[in-house]
Short mmCIF file of C-alpha atoms and ligand atoms in Angstrom, two decimals:
data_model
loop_
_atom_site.label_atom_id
_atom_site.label_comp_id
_atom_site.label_asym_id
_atom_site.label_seq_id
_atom_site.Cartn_x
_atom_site.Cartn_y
_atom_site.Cartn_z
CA UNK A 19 104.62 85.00 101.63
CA UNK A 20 101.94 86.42 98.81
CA UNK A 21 101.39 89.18 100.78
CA UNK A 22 104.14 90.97 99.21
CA UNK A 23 103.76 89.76 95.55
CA UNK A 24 101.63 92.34 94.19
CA UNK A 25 102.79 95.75 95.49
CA UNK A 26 106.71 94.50 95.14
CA UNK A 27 105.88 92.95 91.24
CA UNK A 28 103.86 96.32 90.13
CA UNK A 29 106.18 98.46 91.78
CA UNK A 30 106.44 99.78 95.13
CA UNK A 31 108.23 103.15 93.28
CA UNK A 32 107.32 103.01 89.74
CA UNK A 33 103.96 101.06 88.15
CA UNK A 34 105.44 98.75 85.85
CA UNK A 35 103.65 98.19 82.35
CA UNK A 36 104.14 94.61 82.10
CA UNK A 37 103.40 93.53 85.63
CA UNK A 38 100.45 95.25 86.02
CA UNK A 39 99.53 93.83 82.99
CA UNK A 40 99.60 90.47 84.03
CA UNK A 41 98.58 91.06 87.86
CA UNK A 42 95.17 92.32 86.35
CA UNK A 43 94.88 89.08 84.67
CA UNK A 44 95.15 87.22 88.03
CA UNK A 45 93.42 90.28 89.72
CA UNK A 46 96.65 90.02 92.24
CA UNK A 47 95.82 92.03 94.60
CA UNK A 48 92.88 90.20 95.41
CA UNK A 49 95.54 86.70 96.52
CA UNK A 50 96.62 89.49 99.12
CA UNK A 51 93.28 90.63 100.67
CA UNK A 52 91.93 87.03 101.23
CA UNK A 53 96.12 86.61 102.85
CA UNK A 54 95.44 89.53 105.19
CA UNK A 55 92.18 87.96 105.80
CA UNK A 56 93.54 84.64 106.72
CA UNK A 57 96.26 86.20 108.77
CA UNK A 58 93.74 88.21 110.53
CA UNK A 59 91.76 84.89 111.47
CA UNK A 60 94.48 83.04 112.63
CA UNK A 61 96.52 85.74 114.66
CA UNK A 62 93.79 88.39 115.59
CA UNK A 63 94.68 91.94 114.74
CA UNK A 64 97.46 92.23 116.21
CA UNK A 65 100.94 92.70 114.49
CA UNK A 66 102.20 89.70 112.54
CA UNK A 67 105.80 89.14 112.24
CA UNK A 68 107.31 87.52 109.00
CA UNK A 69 110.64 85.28 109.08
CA UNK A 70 112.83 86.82 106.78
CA UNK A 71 116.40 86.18 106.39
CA UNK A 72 118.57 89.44 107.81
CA UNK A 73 114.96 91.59 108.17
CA UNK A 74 112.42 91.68 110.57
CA UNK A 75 109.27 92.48 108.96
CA UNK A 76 105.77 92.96 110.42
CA UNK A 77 102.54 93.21 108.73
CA UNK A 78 100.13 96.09 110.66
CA UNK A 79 96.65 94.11 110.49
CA UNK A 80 94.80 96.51 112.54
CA UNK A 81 93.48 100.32 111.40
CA UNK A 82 94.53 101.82 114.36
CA UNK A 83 97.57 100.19 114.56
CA UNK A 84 98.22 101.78 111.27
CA UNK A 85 97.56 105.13 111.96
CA UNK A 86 99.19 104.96 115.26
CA UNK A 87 102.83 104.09 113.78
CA UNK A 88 102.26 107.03 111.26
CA UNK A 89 101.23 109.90 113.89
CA UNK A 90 104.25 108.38 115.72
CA UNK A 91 106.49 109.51 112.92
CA UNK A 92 109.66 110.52 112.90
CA UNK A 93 109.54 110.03 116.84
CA UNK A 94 109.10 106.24 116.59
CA UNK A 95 109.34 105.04 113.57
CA UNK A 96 111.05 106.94 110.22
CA UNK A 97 109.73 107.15 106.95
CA UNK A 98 113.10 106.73 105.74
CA UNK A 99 112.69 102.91 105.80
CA UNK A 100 115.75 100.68 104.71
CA UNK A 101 114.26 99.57 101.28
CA UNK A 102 112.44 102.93 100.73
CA UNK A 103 116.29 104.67 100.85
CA UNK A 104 117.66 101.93 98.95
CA UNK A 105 114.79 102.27 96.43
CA UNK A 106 114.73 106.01 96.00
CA UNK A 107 118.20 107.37 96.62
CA UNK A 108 119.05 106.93 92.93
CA UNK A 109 116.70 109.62 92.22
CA UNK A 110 115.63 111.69 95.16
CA UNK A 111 118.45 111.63 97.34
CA UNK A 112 117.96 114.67 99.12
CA UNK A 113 114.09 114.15 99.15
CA UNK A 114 111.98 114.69 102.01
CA UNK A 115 110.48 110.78 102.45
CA UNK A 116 113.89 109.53 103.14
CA UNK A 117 115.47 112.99 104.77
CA UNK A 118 117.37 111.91 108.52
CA UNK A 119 115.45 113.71 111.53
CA UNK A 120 117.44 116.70 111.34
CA UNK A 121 117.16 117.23 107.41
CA UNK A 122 113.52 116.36 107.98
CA UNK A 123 113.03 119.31 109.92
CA UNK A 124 114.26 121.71 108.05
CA UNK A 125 112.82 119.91 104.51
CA UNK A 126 109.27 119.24 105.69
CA UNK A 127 108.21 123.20 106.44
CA UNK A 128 109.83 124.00 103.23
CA UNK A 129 107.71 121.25 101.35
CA UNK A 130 104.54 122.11 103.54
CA UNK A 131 104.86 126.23 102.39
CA UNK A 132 105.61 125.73 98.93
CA UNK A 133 102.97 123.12 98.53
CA UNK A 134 100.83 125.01 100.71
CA UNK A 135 99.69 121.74 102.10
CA UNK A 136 96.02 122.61 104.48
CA UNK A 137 94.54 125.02 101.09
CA UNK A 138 92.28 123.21 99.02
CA UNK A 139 92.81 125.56 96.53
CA UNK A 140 96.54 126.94 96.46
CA UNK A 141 96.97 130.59 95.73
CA UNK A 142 98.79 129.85 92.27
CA UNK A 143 95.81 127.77 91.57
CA UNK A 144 94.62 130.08 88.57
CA UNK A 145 98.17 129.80 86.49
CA UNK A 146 97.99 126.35 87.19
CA UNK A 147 94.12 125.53 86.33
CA UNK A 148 94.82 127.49 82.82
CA UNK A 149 98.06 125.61 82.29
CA UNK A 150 95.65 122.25 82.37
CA UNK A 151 92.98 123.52 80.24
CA UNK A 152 95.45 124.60 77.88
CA UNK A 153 96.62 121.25 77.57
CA UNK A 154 93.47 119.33 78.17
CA UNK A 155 90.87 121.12 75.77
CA UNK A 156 93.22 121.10 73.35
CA UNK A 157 93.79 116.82 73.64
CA UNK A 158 89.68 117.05 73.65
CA UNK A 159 89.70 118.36 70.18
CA UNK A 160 92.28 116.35 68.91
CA UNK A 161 90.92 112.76 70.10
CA UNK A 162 87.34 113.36 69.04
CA UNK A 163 88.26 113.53 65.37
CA UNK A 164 88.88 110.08 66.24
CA UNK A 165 86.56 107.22 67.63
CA UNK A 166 88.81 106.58 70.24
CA UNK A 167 91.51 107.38 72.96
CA UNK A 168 93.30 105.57 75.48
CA UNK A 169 95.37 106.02 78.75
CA UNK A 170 98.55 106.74 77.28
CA UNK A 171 97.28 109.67 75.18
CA UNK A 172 96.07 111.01 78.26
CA UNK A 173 98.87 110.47 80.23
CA UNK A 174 101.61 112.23 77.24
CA UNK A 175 99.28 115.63 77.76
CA UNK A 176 98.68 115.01 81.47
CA UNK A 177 102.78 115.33 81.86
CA UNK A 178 102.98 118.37 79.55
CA UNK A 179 100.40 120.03 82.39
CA UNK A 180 102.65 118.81 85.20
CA UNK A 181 105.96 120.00 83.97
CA UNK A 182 104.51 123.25 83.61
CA UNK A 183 103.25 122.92 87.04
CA UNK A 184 105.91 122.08 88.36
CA UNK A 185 108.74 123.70 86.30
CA UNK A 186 106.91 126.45 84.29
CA UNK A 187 106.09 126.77 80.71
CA UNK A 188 109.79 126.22 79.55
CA UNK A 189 109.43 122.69 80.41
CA UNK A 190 106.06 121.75 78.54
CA UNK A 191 108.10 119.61 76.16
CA UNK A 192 110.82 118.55 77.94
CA UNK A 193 109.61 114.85 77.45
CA UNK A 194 113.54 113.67 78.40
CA UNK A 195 113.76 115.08 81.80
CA UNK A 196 110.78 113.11 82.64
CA UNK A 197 111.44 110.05 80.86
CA UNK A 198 114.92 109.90 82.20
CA UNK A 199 112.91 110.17 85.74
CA UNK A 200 111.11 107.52 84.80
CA UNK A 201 114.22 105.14 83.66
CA UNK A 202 115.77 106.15 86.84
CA UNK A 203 112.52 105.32 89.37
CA UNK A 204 112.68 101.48 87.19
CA UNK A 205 115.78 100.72 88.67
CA UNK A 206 114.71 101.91 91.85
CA UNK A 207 112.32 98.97 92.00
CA UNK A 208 115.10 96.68 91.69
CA UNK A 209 117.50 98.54 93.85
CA UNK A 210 118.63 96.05 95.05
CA UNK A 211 119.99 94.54 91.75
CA UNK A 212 120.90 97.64 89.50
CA UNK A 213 124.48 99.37 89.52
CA UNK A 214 123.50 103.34 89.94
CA UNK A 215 123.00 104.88 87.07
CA UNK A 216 125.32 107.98 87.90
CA UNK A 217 125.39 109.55 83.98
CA UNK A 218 121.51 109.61 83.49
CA UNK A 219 121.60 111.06 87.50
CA UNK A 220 123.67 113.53 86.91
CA UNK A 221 121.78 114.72 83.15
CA UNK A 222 118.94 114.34 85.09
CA UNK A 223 120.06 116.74 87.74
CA UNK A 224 121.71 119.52 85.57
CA UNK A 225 118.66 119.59 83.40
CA UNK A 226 116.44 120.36 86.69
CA UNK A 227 119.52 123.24 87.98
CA UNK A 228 118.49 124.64 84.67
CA UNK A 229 115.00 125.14 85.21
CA UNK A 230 116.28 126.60 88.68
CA UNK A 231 118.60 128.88 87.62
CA UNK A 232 115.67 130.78 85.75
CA UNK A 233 112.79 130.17 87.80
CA UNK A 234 109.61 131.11 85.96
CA UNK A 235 106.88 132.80 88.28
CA UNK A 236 103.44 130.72 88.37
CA UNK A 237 105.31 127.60 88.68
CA UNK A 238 105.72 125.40 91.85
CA UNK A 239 109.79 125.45 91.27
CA UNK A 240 108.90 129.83 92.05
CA UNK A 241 106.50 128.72 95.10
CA UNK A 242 109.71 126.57 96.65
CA UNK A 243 112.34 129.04 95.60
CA UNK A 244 110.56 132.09 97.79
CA UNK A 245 110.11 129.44 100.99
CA UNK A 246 113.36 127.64 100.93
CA UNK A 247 115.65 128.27 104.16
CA UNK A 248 118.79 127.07 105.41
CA UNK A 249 121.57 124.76 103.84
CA UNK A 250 120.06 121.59 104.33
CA UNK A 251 116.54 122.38 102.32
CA UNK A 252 117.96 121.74 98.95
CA UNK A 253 115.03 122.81 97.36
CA UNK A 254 115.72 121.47 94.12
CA UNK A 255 116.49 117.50 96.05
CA UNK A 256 112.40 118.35 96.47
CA UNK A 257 111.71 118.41 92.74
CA UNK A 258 112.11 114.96 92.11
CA UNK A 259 109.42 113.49 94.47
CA UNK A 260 107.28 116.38 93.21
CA UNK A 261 107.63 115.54 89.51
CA UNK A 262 107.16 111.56 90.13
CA UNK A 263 104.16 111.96 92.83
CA UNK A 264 101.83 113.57 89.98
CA UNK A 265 102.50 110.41 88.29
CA UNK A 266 100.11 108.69 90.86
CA UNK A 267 97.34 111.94 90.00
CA UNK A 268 97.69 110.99 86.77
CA UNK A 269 96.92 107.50 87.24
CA UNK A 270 93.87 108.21 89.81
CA UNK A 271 92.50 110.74 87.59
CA UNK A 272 92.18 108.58 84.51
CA UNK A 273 91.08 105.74 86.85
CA UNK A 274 88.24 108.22 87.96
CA UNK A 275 86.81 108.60 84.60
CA UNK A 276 87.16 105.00 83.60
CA UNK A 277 84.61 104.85 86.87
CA UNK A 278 82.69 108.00 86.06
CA UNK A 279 81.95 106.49 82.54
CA UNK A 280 80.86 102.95 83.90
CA UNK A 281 78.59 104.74 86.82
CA UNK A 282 75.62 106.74 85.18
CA UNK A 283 74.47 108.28 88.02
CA UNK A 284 77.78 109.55 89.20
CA UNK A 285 78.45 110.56 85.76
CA UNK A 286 75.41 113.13 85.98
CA UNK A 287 76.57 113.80 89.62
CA UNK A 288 80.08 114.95 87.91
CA UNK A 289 77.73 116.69 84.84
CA UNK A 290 75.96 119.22 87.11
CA UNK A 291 79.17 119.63 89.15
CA UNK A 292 80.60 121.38 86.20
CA UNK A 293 78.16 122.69 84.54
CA UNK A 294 78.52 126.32 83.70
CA UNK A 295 82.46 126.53 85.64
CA UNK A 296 84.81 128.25 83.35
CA UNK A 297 87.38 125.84 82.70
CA UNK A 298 89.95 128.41 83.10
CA UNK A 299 89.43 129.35 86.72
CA UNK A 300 90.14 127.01 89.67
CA UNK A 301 86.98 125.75 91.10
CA UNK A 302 87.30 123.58 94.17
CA UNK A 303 85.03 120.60 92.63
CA UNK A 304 84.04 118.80 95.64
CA UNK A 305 82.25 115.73 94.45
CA UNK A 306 85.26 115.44 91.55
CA UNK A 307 87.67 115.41 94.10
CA UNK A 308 85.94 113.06 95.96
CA UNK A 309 85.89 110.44 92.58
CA UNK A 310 89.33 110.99 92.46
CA UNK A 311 89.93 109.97 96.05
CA UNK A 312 86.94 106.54 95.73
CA UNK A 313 89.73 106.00 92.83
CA UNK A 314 92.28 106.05 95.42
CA UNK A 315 90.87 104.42 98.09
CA UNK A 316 89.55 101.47 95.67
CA UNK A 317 93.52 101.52 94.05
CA UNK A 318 95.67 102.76 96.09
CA UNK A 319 99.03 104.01 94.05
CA UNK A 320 100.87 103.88 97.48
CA UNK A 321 99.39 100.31 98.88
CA UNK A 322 102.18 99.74 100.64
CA UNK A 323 103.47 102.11 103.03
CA UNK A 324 106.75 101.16 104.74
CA UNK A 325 108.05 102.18 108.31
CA UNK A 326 111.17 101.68 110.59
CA UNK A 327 111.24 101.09 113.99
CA UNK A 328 114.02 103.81 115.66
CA UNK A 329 113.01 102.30 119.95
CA UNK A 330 111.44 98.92 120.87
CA UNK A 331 107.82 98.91 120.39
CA UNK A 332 105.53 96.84 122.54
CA UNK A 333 102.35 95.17 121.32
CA UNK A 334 98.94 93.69 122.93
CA UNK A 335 98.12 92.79 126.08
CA UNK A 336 100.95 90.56 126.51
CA UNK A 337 103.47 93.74 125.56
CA UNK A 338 104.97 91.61 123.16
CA UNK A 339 108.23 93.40 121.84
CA UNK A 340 109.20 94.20 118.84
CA UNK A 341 112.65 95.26 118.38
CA UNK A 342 113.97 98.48 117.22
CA UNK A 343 115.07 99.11 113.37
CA UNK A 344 112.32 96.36 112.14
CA UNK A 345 110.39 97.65 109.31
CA UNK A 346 106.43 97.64 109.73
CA UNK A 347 104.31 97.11 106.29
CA UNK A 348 101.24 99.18 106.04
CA UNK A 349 98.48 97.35 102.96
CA UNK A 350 96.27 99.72 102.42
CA UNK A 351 93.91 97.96 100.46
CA UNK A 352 93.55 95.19 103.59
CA UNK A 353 91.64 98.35 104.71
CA UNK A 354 90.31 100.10 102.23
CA UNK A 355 88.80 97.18 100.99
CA UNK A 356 87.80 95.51 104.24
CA UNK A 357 84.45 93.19 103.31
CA UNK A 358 84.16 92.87 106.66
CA UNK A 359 84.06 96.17 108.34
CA UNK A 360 82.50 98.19 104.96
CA UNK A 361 79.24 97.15 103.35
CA UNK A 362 80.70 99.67 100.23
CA UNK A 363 84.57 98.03 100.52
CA UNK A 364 84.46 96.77 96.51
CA UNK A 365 81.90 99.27 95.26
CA UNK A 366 82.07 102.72 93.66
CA UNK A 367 80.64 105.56 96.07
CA UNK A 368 82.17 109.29 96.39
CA UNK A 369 79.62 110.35 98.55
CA UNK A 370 81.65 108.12 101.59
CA UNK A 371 84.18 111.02 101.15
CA UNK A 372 81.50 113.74 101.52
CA UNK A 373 79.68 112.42 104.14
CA UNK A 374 82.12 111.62 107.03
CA UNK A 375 81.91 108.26 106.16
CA UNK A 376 85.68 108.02 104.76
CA UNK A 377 86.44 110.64 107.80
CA UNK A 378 85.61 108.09 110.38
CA UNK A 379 87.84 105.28 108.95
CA UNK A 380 91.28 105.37 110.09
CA UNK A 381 92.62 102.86 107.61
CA UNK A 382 91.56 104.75 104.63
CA UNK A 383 95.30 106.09 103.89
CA UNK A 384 95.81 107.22 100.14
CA UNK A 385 98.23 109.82 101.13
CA UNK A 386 99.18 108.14 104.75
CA UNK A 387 98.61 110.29 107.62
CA UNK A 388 100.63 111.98 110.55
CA UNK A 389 103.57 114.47 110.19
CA UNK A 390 104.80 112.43 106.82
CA UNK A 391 101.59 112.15 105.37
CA UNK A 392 101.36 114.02 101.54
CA UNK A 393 101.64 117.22 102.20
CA UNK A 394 100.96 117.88 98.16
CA UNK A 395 97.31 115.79 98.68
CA UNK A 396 95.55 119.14 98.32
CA UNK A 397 97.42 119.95 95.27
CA UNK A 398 97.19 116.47 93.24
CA UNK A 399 93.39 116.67 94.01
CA UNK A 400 93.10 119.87 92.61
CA UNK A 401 95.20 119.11 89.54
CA UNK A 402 93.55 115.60 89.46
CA UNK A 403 90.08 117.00 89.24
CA UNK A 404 90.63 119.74 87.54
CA UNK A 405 91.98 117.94 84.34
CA UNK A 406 88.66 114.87 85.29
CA UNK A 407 86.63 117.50 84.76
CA UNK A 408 87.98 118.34 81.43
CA UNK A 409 87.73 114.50 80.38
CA UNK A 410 83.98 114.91 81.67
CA UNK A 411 83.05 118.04 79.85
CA UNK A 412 84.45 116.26 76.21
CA UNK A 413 84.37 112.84 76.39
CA UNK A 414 81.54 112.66 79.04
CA UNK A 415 79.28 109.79 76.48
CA UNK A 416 82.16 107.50 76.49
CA UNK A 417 82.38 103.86 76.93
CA UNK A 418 84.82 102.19 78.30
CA UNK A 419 86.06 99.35 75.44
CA UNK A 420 89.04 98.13 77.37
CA UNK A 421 88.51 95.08 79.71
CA UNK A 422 88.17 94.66 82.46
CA UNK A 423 84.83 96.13 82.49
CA UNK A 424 83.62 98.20 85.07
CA UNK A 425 79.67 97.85 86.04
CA UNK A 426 77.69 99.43 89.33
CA UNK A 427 76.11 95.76 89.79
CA UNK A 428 79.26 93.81 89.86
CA UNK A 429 82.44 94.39 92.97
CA UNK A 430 85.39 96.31 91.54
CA UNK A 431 88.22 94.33 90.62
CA UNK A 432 90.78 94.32 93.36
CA UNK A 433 93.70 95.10 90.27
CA UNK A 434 93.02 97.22 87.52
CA UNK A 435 95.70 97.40 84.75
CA UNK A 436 95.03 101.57 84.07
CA UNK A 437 98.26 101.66 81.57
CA UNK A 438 95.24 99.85 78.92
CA UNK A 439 92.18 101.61 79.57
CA UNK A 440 90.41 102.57 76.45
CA UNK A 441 87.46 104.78 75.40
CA UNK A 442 85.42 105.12 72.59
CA UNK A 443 82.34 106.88 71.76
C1 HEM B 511 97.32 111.29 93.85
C2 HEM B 511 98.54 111.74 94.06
C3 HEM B 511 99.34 111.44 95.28
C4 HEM B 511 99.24 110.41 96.18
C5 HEM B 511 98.24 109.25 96.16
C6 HEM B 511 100.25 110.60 97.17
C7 HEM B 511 100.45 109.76 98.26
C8 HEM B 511 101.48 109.90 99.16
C9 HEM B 511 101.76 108.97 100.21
C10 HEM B 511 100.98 107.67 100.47
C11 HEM B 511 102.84 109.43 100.87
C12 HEM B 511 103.53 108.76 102.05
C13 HEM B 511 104.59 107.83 101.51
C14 HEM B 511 105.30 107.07 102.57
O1 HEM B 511 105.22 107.37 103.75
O2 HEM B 511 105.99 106.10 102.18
C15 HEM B 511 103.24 110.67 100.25
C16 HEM B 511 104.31 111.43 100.67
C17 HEM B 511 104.71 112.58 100.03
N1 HEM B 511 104.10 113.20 98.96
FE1 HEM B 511 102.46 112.57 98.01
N2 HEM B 511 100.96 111.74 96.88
C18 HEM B 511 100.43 112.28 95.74
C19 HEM B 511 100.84 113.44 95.11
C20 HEM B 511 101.83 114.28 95.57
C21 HEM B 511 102.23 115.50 94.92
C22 HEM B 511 101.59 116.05 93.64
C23 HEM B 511 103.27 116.01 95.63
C24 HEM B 511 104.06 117.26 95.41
C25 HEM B 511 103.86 118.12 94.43
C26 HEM B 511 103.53 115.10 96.73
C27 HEM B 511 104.53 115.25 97.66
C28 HEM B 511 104.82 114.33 98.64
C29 HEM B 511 105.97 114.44 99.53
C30 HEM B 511 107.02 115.54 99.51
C31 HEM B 511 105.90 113.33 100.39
C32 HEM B 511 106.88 112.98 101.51
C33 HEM B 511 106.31 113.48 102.83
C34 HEM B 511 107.21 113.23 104.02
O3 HEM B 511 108.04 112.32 103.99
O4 HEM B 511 107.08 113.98 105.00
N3 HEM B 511 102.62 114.07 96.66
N4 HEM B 511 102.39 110.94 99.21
#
C-alpha cells in the first residue's frame, strides 16, 4: 500500500536526512494524495480498512471522521497507539503521548500548566524571546559576512535557543544531550528492528536529572518543576517530548522563510509586521504565526497521526464494525491539501489562518485536536515566529538558491526536502 511509504520512509518520529532527500526527488508525498484520492473514489469517505498481517489498520478518509476519533480521545481511542509506544518508549517512556489513562490524567494537567497551553503569549515569554534574539542576531551577523547560509546553520543556533528554553542557560552548548536525543529518536523509527540502546538511555537521562537537580528560573524545566503533582507526573519523563517537539518548530520556521522569501507580497506583509518591535520583547506576531502555521498545514511534521481503538466502533449507515484495539491512520496532508474541497490546497496563503478560513476546516490538524492535541502549539508558534522574524529582519532580500524552487505562480511541492534549503543574497 503507498499510502504509508512516505510518512514511514521520512520518519514518523525523527525526519531522516537521506529519505527526505530522495522523497523530494519523487515529490513522495504527492504518490499518497492522488492514493487517498483514489481510495476516496472507489470507497466513498468512509473508513477504509487495510489487510495487514497481525494488524488491523484503517485509513480515516473523511475530515470529520478525523476529528471525531481525536475529541474521542482517551475515551475511545488512545494516543498511546501500538507502534507509537513501540516507536517512542526508547526515549520518552514516561511521556505524556503514550502515558496509560490513569498516568494520562495526572501527566496531561501537568503538561497543560507548565506549557501554559490556551496563552498565546506565555508569562516567561520575555526570558524566552531574549534567549532567541541572543542567539538569532548574533547568527545574523555572522552569516552575512558571508554570501550565503543554509538550513543546518540555522538549525545548530535554533537548538542553542531551545535548550535554553527548555533547560536554561546552562544547557546552551550542551550539543550531546541533544544529539544523543536525536540518535535515540533514529532507532525509534525502526523500533521494530533496533536492540534498545540502554547506555546512551541512561547518559541521556542522568544528563537531563542534572539540569533538574539545579533548575534555573526562566526556563520551561522551572515552569514544570512549580506545577508538577503526584508520583506518577515524572516531570522530567516530560522533557524528552518537549526537547524533540521544537525540532518540528524548527523545521516549520525555516520552511516559513524559505516561503516568505519566494512570496513578495507576504514578504512585505511579514516587513511591516515587524517593523519597529524590539526584538527583545515578546510580541504576539499574528500574521508570522500564521506563515508558520501555512508552513504547517502545506508540510505537516506530524502527517500521520496514529490512534487505537480501546471499544468497537461502528461506521456508516450500514454500522459497519470495526473491532476494538485496531489502529486508525490520520494523513493530514489528504486534508490539508484537498484539491477538491480548497481552491488554495497547494498554494501559499496565511491570511486562511486569519480569516476563519483555516477555523472552519476540521481536517486542518498540525497539532491534532481534542484532549491530546499539542498542548505546547502556543509555545512553538511563539518561539517559531519569534526567531522567523529575526530571519526576516536580517536576511529579509534573500533568495532562495536551493531547489526545489518555490514560486507564487506554480502549486507547492507536495515534499520539500528542508534539511537542503539554501539562501543567498
Ligand atoms: C511546530 C511544532 C509542533 C508541532 C507541529 C506539534 C504537533 C503535535 C501533534 C500533531 C501532536 C499529537 C501527536 C499524536 O497524537 O500522535 C502533538 C502532541 C504533543 N505535543 Fe506538540 N507539536 C509541536 C511542538 C510542541 C512543543 C514545543 C511542545 C512542548 C514544549 C509540544 C508538546 C507536545 C506534547 C506533550 C504532546 C502530547 C499530548 C498528549 O498526548 O496529550 N509540542 N504535538
Amino acid at each position: 500500500m503507498k499510502l504509508g511509504f512516505p510518512p514511514v520512509a521520512a520518519g514518523v518520529i525523527a525526519r531522516r536526512r537521506v529519505a527526505m532527500k530522495i522523497l523530494e526527488k519523487f515529490d513522495a508525498d504527492s504518490i499518497a494524495l492522488k492514493t487517498v484520492t483514489k481510495l476516496r473514489a472507489e470507497f466513498g469517505s468512509g473508513p477504509v480498512e487495510l489487510d495487514i498481517p497481525g494488524r488491523t489498520v484503517v485509513v480515516v478518509l473523511d475530515p470529520d471522521d478525523a476529528s471525531n476519533i481525536l475529541d474521542d480521545t482517551p475515551a475511545r481511542f488512545t494516543a498511546a497507539n501500538r507502534e507509537k509506544r513501540s516507536a517512542l518508549a526508547p526515549f520518552q517512556p514516561r511521556g505524556l503521548l503514550i502515558s496509560n489513562d490513569r498516568a494520562r490524567r495526572s501527566r496531561r494537567p501537568v503538561n497543560e500548566a507548565a506549557l501554559e497551553t490556551p496563552e498565546t503569549l506565555h508569562s516567561m515569554a520575555r526570558p524566552f524571546a531574549t534567549a532567541i534574539d541572543e542567539e538569532m542576531s548574533s547568527f545574523v551577523v555572522e552569516s552575512r559576512r558571508n554570501p550565503e547560509f543554509d538550513a543546518g546553520q540555522f538549525t545548530s543556533v535554533w537548538w542553542c535557543a531551545v535548550r535554553r528554553i527548555t533547560l536554561g542557560d546552562a544547557a546552551r552548548d550542551d550539543s550531546s544531550l541533544t544529539d544523543a536525543l536525536w540518535t535515540l529518536r533514529t532507532a525509534g523509527n525502526w523500533s521494530y528492528f533496533f536492540p534498545n540502546r540502554h547506555r546512551l538511555r541512561d547518559r541521556f537521562f542522568d544528563g537531563l536529572y542534572n539540569y533538574a537537580e539545579n533548575v534555573e528560573e526562566n526556563s520551561l524545566l522551572a515552569a514544570l518543576d512549580s506545577r508538577a503533582r503526584g508520583a506518577a507526573t515524572d516531570p522530567v519523563g516530560q522533557i524528552p517530548h518537549w526537547l524533540f517537539a521544537f525540532d518540528a518548530a524548527g523545521i516549520a520556521t525555516i520552511r516559513a522563510f524559505a516561503l516568505l522569501v519566494t512570496h513578495p507580497e507576504q514578504m512585505a506583509e511579514a516587513r511591516r509586521e515587524i517593523d519597529g518591535a524590539d526584538p527583545k520583547s515578546p510580541h504576539p506576531l499574528p500574521f508570522l504565526r500564521s506563515c508558520v502555521l501555512e508552513s504547517l498545514r502545506l508540510w505537516p511534521t506530524t502527517p500521520t497521526i496514529l490512534r487505537d481503538s480501546v471499544v468497537d466502533t461502528y461506521w456508516g449507515d450500514d454500522r459497519m464494525k470495526i473491532r476494538s484495539g485496531s489502529a486508525f491512520l490520520i494523513y493530514t496532508p489528504a486534508f490539508h491539501r484537498d484539491t477538491h474541497t480548497l481552491d488554495y490546497a497547494d498554494s501559499f496563503l496565511p491570511s486562511v489562518w486569519l480569516d476563519g478560513r483555516a477555523e472552519s476546516q476540521r481536517g486542518f490538524l498540525p497539532f491534532s485536536s481534542g484532549p491530546a492535541g499539542c498542548p505546547g502549539r502556543n509555545i512553538a508558534l511563539f518561539a517559531a515566529s519569534t526567531a522567523l522574524a529575526q530571519l526576516v529582519a536580517g536576511f529579509g532580500n534573500y533568495r532562495l538558491t536551493s531547489t526545489p524552487q518555490l514560486t507564487p505562480s506554480y502549486p507547492m511541492p507536495a515534499t520539500f526536502d528542508h534539511f537542503g534549503l539554501n539562501f543567498s543574497s
